[in-house]
PDB file of C-alpha atoms in Angstrom:
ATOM      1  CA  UNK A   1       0.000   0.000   0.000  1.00 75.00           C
ATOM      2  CA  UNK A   2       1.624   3.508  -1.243  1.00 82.00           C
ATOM      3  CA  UNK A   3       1.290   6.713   1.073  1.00 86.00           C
ATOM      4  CA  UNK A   4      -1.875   8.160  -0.808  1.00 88.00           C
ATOM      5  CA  UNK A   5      -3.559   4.488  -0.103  1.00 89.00           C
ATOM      6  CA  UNK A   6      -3.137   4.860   3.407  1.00 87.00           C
ATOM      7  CA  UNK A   7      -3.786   8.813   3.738  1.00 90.00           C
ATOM      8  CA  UNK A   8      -7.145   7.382   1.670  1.00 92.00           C
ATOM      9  CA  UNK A   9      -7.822   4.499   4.228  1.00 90.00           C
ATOM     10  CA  UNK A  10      -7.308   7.011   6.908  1.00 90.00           C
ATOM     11  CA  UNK A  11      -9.914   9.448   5.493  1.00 91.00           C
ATOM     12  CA  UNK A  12     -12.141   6.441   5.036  1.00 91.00           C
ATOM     13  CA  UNK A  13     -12.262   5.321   8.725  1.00 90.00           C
ATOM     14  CA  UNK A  14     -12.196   8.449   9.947  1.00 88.00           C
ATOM     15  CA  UNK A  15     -15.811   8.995   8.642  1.00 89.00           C
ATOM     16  CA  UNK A  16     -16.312   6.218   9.954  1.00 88.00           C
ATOM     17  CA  UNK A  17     -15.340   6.614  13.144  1.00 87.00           C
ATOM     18  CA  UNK A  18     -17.512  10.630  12.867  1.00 86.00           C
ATOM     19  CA  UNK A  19     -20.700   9.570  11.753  1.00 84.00           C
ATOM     20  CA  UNK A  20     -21.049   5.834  13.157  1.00 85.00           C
ATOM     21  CA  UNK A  21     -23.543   5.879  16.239  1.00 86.00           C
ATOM     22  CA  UNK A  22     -21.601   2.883  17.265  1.00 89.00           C
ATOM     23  CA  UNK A  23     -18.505   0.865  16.582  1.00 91.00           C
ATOM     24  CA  UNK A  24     -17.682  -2.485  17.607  1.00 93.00           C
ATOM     25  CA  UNK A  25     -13.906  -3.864  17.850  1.00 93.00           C
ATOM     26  CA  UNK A  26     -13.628  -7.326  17.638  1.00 94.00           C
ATOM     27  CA  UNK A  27     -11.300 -10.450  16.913  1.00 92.00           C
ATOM     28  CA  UNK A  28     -11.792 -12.807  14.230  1.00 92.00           C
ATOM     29  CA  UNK A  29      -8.281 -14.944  14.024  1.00 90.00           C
ATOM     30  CA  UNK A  30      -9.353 -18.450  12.443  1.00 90.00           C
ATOM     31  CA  UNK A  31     -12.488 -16.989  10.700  1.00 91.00           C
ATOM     32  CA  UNK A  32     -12.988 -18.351   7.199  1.00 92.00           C
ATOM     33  CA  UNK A  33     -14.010 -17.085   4.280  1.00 93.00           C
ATOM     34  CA  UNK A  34     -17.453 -17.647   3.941  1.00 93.00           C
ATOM     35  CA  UNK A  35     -17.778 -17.040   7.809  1.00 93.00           C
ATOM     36  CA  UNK A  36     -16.284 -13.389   7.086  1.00 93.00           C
ATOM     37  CA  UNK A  37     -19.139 -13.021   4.128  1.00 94.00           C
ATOM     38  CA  UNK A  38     -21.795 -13.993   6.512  1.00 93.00           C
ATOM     39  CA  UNK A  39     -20.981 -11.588   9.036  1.00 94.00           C
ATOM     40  CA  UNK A  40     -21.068  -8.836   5.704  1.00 94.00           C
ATOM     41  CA  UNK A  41     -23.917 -10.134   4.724  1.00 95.00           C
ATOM     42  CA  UNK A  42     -26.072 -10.086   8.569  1.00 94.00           C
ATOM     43  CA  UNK A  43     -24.627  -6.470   9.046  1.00 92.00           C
ATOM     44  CA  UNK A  44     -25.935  -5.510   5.468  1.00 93.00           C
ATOM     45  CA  UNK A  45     -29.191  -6.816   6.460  1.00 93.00           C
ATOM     46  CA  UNK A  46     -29.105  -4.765   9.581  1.00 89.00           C
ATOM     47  CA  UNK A  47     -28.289  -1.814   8.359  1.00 89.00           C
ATOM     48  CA  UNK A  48     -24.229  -1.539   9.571  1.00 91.00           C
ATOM     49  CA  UNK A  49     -21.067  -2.742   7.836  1.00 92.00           C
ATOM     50  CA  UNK A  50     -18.053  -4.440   8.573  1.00 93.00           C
ATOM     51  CA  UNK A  51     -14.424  -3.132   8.117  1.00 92.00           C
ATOM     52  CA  UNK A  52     -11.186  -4.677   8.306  1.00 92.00           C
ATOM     53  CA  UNK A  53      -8.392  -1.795   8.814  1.00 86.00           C
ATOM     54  CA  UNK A  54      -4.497  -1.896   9.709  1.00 91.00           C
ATOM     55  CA  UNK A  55      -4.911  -1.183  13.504  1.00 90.00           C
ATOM     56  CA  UNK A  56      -1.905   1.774  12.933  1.00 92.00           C
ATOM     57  CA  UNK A  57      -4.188   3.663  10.031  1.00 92.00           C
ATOM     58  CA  UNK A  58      -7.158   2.927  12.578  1.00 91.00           C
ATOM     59  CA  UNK A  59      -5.420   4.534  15.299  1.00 91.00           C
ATOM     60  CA  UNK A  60      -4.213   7.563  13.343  1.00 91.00           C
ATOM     61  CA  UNK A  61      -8.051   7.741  12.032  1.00 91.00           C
ATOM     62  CA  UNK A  62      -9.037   7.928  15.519  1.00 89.00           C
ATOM     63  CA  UNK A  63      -6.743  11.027  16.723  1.00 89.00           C
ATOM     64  CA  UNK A  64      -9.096  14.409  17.856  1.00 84.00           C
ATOM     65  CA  UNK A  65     -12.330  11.833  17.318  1.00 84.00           C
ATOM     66  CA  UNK A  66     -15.115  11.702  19.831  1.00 79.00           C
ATOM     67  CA  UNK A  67     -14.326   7.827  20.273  1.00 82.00           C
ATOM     68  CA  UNK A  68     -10.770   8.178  20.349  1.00 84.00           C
ATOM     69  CA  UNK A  69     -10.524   6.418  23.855  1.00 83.00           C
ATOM     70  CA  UNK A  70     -11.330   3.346  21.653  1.00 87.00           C
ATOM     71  CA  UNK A  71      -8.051   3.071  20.419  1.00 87.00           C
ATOM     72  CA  UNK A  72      -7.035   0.853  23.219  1.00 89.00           C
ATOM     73  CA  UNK A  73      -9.009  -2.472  21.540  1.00 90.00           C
ATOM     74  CA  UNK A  74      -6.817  -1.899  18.410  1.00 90.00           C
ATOM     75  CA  UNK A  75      -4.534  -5.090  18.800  1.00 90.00           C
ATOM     76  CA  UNK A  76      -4.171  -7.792  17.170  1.00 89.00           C
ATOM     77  CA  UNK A  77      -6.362  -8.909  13.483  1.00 91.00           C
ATOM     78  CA  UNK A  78      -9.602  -6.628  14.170  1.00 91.00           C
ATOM     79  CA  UNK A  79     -12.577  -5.812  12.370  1.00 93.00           C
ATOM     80  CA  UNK A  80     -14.618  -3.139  12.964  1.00 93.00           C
ATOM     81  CA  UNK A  81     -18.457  -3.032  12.612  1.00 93.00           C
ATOM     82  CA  UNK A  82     -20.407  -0.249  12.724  1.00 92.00           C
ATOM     83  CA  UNK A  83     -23.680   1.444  12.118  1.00 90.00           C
ATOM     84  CA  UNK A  84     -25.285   4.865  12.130  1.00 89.00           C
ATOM     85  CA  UNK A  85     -27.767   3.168  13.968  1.00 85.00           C
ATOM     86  CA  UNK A  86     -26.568   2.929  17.831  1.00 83.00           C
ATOM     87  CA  UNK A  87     -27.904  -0.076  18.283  1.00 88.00           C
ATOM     88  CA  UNK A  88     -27.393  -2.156  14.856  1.00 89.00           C
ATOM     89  CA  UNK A  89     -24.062  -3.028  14.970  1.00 90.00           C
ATOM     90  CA  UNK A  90     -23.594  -4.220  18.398  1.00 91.00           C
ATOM     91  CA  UNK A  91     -26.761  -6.391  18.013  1.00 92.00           C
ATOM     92  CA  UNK A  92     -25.152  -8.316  14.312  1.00 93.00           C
ATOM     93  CA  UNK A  93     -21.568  -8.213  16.398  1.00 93.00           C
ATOM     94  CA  UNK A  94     -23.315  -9.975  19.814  1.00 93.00           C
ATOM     95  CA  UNK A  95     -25.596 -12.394  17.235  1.00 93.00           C
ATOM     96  CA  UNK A  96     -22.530 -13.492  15.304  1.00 94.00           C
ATOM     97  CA  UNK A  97     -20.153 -14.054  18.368  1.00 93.00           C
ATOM     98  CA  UNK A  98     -22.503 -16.245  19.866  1.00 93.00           C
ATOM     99  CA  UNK A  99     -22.357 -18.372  16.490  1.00 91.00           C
ATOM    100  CA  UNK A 100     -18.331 -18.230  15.964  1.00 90.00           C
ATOM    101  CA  UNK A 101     -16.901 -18.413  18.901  1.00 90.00           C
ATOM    102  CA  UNK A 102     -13.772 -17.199  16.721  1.00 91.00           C
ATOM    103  CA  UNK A 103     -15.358 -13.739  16.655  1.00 93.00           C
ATOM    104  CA  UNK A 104     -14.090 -11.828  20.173  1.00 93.00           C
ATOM    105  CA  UNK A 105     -15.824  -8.953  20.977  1.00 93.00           C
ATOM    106  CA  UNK A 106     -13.587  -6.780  22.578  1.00 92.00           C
ATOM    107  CA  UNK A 107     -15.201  -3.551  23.112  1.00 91.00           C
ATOM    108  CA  UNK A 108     -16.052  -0.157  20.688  1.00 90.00           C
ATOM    109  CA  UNK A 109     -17.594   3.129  20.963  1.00 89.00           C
ATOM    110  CA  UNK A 110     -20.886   4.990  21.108  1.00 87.00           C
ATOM    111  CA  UNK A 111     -20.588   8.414  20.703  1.00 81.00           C
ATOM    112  CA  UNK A 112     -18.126   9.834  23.214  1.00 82.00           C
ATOM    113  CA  UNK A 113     -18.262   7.060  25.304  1.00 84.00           C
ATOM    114  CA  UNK A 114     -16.181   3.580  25.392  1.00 85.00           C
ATOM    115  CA  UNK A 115     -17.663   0.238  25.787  1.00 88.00           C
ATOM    116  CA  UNK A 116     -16.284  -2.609  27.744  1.00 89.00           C
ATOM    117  CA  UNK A 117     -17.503  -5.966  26.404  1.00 90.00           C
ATOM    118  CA  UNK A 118     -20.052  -5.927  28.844  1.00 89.00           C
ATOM    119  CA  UNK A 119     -21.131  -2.257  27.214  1.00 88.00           C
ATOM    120  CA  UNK A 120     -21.485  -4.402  23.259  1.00 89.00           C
ATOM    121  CA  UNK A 121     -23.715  -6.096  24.826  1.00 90.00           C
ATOM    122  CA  UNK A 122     -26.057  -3.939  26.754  1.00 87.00           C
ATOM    123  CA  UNK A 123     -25.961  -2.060  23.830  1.00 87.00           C
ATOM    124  CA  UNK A 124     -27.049  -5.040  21.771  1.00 86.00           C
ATOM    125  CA  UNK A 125     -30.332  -5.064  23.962  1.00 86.00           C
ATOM    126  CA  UNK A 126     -31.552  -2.100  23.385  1.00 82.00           C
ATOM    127  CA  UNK A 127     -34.553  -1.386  20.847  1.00 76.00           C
ATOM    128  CA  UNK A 128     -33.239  -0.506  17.703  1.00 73.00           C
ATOM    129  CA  UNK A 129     -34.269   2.984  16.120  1.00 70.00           C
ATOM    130  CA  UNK A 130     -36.710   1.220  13.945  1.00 73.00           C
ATOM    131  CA  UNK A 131     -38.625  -0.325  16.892  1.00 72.00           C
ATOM    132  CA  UNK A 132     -38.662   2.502  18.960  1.00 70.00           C
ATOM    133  CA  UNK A 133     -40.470   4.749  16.173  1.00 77.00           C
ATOM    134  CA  UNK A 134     -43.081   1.660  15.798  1.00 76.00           C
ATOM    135  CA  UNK A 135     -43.223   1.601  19.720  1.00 72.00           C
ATOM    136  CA  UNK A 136     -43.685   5.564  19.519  1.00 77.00           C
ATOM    137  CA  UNK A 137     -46.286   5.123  17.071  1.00 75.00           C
ATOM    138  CA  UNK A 138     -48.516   2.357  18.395  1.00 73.00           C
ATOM    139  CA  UNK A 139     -48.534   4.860  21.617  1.00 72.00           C
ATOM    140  CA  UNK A 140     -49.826   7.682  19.913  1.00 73.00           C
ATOM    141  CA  UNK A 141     -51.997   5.633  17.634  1.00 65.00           C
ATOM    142  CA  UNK A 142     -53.575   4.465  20.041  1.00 63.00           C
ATOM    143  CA  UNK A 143     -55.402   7.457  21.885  1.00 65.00           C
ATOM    144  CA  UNK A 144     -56.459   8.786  18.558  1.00 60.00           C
ATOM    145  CA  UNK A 145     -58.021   5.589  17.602  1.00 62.00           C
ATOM    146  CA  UNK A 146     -59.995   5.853  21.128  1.00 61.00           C
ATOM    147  CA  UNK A 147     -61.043   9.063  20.490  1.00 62.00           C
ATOM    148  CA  UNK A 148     -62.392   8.315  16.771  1.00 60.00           C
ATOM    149  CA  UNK A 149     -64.051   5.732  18.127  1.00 62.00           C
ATOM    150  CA  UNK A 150     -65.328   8.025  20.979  1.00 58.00           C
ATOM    151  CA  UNK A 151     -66.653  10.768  18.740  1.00 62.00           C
ATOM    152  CA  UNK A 152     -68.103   8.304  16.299  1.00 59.00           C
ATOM    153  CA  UNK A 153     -70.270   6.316  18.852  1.00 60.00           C
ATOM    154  CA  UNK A 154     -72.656   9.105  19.556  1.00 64.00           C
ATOM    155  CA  UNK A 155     -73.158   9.630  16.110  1.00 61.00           C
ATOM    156  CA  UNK A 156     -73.966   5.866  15.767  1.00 64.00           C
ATOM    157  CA  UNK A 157     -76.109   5.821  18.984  1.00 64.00           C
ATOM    158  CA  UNK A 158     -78.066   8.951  17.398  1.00 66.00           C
ATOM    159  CA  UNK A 159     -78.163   7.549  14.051  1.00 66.00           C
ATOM    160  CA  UNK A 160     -80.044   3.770  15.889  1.00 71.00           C
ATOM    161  CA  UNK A 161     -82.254   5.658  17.901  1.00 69.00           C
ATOM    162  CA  UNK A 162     -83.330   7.648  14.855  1.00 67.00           C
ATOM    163  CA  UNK A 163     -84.032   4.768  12.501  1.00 77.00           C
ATOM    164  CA  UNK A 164     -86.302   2.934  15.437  1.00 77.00           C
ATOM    165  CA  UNK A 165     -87.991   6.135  15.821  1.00 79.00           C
ATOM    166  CA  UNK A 166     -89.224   6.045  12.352  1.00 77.00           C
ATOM    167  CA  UNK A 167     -89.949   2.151  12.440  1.00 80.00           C
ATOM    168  CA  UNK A 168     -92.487   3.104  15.330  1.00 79.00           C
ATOM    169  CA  UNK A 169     -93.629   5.403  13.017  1.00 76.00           C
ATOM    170  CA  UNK A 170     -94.190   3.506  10.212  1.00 75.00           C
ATOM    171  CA  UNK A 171     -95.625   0.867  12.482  1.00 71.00           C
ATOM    172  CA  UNK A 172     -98.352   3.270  13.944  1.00 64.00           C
TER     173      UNK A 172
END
């Protein structure tokens, strides 16, 4: 890799690194092939992406970031996955290390703050932004149903009481 490569790769992560709302750091010595694509192809799913960096470009990505602190995890053959989602990454990292146990989760970034291993996988539990906004939505769907329903009972009622009227009438 020449010098403009690298000063490439460097830009590369660090957008990464700005605009992720999470980044996982993890192991993956004795992963194979096709156990590498799988992980691609559950984070594409999901909504993140995977990354395999030199942990020196990573690092120099990393300098005056937000989630610089996460430096310390770069050892080793890592891969990084990430999403702009906060929660998507962490939950295809945790779902994929309980699979391989050749994947090692060793800890990443939200925002400002690091996360432990423990922290991936709190993280991991969390709602995802999708099912939040559906959570959100059921909760304010639901009064306004009650209230249609509400306003269009009396109009019902009157509408019943009405229409026996004029049967009586008829009747008589």
């Amino acid at each position: 890799m020449d010098r403009a490569q690298k000063e490439k790769v460097v830009e590369e992560l660090g957008q990464i690194f700005e605009s992720s709302g999470v980044v996982v750091v993890a192991h993956y010595t004795g992963l194979t092939v096709a156990e590498m694509q799988s992980l691609r192809a559950k984070a594409n799913e999901a909504g993140s992406a995977v990354r395999v960096a030199k942990n020196r470009l990573a690092k120099i990505a990393l300098e005056g970031k937000p989630c610089e602190s996460m430096a310390e995890f770069l050892t080793g053959m890592t891969v990084l996955t990430y999403s702009e989602d906060p929660v998507a990454a962490a939950k295809v990292a945790e779902d994929f290390a309980k699979e391989n146990k050749k994947f090692e989760i060793l800890g990443g970034a939200m925002g400002e703050n690091a996360l432990d291993r423990a922290g991936v996988e709190a993280v991991s539990k969390m709602p995802s932004r999708d099912e939040l906004i559906a959570q959100i939505a059921s909760c304010i769907g639901a009064p306004a149903s009650n209230i249609a329903g509400a306003i269009g009972a009396p109009a019902s009622n009157i509408a019943s009481i009405l229409s026996t009227i004029e049967e009586r009438g008829e009747a008589a």
